[in-house]
Coordinates of C-alpha atoms in Angstrom, one line a residue:
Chain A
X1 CA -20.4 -6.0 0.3
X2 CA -17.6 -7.4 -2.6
X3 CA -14.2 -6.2 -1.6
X4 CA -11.8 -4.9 -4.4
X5 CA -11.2 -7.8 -6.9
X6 CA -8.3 -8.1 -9.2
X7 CA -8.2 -10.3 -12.3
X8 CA -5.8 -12.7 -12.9
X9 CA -4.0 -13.5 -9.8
X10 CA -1.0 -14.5 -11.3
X11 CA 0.0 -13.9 -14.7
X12 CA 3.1 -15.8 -16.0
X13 CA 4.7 -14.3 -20.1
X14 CA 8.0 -13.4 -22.0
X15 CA 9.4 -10.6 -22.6
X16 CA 8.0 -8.5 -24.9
X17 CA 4.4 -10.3 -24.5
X18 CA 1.2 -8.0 -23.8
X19 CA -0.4 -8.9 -20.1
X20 CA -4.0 -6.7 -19.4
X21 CA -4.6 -6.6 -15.7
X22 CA -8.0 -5.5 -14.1
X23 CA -9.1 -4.6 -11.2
X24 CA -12.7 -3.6 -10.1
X25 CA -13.2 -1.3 -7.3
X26 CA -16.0 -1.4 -4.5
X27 CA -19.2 -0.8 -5.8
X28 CA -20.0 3.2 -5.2
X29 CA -16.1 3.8 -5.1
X30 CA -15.1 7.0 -7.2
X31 CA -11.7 7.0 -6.5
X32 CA -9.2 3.9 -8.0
X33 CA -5.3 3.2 -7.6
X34 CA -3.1 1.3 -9.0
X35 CA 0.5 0.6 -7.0
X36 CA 3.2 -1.9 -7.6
X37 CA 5.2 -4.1 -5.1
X38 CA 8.6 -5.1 -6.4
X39 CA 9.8 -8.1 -4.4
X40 CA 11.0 -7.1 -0.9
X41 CA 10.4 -3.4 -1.7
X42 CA 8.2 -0.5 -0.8
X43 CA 4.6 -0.7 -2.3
X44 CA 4.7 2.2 -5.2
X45 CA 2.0 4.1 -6.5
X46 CA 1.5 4.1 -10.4
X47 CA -2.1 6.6 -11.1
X48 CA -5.1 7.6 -9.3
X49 CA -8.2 7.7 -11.3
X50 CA -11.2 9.4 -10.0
X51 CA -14.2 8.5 -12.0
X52 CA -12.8 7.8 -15.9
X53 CA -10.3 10.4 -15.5
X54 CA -7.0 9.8 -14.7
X55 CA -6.0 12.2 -11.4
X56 CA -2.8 11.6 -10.7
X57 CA -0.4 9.2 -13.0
X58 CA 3.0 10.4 -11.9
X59 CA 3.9 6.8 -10.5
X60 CA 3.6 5.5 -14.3
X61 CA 6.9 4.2 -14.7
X62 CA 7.0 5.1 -18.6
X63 CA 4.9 4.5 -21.7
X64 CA 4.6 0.7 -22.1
X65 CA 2.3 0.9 -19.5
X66 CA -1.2 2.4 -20.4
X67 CA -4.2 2.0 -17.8
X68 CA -7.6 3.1 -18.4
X69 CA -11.1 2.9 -16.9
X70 CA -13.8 3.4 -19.3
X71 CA -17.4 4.4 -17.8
X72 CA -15.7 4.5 -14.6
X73 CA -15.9 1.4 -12.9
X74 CA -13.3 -0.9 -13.4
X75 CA -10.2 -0.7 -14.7
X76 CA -7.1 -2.3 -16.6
X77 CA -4.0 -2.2 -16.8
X78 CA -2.3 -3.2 -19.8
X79 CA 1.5 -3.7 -20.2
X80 CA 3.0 -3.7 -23.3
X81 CA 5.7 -5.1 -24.3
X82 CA 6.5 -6.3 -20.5
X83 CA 10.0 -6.4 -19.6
X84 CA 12.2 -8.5 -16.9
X85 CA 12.2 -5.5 -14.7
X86 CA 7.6 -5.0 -14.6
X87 CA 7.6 -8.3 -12.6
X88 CA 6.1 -7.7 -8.6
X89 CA 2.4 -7.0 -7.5
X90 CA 0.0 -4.8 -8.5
X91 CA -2.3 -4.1 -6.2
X92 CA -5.4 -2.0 -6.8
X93 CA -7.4 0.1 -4.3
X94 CA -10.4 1.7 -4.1
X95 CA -11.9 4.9 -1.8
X96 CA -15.3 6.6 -1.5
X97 CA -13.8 10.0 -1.1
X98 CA -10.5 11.6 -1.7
X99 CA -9.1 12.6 1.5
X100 CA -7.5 11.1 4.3
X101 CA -9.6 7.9 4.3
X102 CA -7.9 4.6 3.8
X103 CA -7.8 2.8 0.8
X104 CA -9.3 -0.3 0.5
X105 CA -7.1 -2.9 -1.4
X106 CA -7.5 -5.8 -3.5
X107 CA -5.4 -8.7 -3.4
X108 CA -3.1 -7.6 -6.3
X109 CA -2.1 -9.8 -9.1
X110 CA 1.8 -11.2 -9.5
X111 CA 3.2 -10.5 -12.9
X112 CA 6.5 -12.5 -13.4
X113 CA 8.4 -11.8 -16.4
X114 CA 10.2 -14.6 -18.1
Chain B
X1 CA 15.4 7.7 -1.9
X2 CA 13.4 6.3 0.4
X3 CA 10.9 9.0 2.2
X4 CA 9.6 6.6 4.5
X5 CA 11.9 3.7 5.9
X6 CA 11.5 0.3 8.0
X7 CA 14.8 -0.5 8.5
X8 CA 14.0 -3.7 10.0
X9 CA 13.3 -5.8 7.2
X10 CA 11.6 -8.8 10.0
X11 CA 10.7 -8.7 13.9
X12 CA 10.3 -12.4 15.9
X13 CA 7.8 -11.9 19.2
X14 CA 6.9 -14.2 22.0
X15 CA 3.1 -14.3 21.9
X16 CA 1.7 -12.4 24.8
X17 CA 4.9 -9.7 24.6
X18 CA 4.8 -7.0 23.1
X19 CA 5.6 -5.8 19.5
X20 CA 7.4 -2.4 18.9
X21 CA 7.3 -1.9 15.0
X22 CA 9.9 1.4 13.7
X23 CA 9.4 3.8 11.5
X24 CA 11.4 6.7 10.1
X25 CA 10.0 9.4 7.7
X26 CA 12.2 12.3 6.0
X27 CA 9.6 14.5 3.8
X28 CA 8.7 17.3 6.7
X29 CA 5.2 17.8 4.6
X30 CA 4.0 14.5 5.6
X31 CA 1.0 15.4 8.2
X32 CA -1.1 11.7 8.2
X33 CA 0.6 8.5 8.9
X34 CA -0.8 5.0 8.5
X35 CA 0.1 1.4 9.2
X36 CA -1.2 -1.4 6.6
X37 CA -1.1 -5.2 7.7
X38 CA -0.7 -7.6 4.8
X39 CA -0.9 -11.1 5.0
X40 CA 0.1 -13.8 2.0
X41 CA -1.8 -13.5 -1.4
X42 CA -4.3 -10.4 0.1
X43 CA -3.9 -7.0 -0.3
X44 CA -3.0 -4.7 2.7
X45 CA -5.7 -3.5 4.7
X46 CA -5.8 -0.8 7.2
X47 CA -4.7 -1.0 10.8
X48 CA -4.8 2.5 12.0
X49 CA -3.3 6.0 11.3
X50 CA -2.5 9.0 13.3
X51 CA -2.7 12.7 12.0
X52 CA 0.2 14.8 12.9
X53 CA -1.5 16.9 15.3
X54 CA -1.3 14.1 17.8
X55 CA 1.5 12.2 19.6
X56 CA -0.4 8.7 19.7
X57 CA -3.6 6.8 18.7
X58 CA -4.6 3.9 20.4
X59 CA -7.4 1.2 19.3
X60 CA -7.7 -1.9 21.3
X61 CA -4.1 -3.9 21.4
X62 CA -2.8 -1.4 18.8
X63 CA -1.0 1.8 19.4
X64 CA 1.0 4.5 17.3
X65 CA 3.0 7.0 18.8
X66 CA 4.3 9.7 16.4
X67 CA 7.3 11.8 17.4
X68 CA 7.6 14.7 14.7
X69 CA 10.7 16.0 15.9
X70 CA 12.1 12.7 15.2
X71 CA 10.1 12.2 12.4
X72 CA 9.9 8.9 13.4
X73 CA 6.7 6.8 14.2
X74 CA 5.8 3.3 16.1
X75 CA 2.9 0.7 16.3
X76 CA 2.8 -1.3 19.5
X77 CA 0.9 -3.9 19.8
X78 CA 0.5 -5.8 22.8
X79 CA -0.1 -8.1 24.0
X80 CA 0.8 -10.0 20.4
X81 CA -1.4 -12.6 19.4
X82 CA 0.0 -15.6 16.7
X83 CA -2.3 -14.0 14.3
X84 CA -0.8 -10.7 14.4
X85 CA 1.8 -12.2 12.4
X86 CA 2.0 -10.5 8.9
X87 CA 4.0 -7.5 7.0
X88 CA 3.0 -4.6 8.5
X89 CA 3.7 -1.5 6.2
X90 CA 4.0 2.4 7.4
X91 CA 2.8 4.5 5.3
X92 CA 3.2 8.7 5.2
X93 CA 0.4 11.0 3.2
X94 CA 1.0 14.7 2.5
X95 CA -1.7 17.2 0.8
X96 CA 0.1 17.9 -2.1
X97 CA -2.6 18.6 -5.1
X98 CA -5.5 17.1 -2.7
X99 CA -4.4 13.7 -3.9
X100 CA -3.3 12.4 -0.5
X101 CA -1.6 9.1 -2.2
X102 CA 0.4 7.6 0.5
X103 CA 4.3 6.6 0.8
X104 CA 4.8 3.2 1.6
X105 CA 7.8 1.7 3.1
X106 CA 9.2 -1.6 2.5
X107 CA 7.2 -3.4 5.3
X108 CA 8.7 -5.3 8.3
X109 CA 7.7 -9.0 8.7
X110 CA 6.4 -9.6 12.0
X111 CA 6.3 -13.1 13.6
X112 CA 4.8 -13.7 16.9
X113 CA 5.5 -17.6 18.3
X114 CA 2.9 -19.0 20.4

């Protein structure tokens, strides 16, 4: 069975570019997050999509960021217009059921900034 | 604010000793508690987790012991194996709106020399 897999691994722009990350979840999975890793920091939660519908997206750290997940399978996440301060990870994870269960997680994709 | 905090940012073992990774929670809601091991350019994946009904979960070399009225939780893991070496990340989950969308903390680097 795939794992989660998250499109592009790295991703390398200016300021004030537009950078679209996806992610899509284990096959069957309902439930998709998005979290972000700032260098040396905690791993933060952005939204929680269950299905196409966005669950939870109090993480979103304002409105230049806009993620979506049309039909319910995968997802992007589209930044725009990046700043110096979105560079990190962003991971992506995936779970059958909301509840308790771990999250299964892709390898994330590292935004830097320029 | 941090709510869930590994104050050592990096832990060196002798292989075969054992490993004693901290950490320290401060949200009393939190009920389920997690460790994630991450190693470079994957995402993390689950290690094991302990609900707060218990005091400690053991599976194979790993352990957690959970002392509430501390607030403060531990993985062992011994003996430590060169390939145990990775970030290990604690993680705290409370029911708030059925979401259950864990707290990380900032992860401890674990190195175990053979």
């Amino acid at each position: 069975e795939a794992g989660v897999t998250q499109f592009p691994s790295h991703s390398v722009i200016e300021k004030g570019q537009t950078v679209t990350l996806r992610c899509d979840p284990i096959s069957g999975h309902d439930n998709l997050y998005w979290y972000r890793r700032v260098m040396g920091k905690e791993i933060k939660f952005l939204l929680h999509f269950v299905k196409e519908s966005k669950q939870d997206e109090s993480g979103m750290p304002n409105n230049r960021f806009l993620a979506e997940r049309t039909g319910g399978t995968y997802s992007t996440l589209k930044v725009q217009p990046a700043e110096l301060e979105d560079s990190g990870v962003y991971f992506c994870a995936s779970s059958q059921a909301v509840s308790y269960n771990e999250q299964f997680f892709g390898p994330g994709t590292r935004l830097t900034v320029l | 604010d941090q709510q869930v905090k590994q104050n050592s940012p990096s832990l060196s073992v002798q292989e075969g000793r054992i490993s004693i990774l901290n950490c320290d929670y401060t949200n009393s809601m939190f009920d389920y508690f997690l460790w994630y091991k991450k190693y470079p350019a994957e995402g993390p994946t689950f290690l094991i987790s302990i609900s707060s009904i218990k005091d400690k979960n053991e599976d194979g070399r790993f352990t957690v012991f959970l002392n509430k009225s501390a607030k403060h939780l531990s993985l062992h893991i011994v003996p430590s194996q060169p390939g145990d070496s990775a970030v290990y990340f604690c993680a705290a989950s409370a029911p708030t709106g059925g979401s259950y969308i864990p707290t990380f903390g900032r992860g401890t680097s674990l190195i175990v020399h053979p």
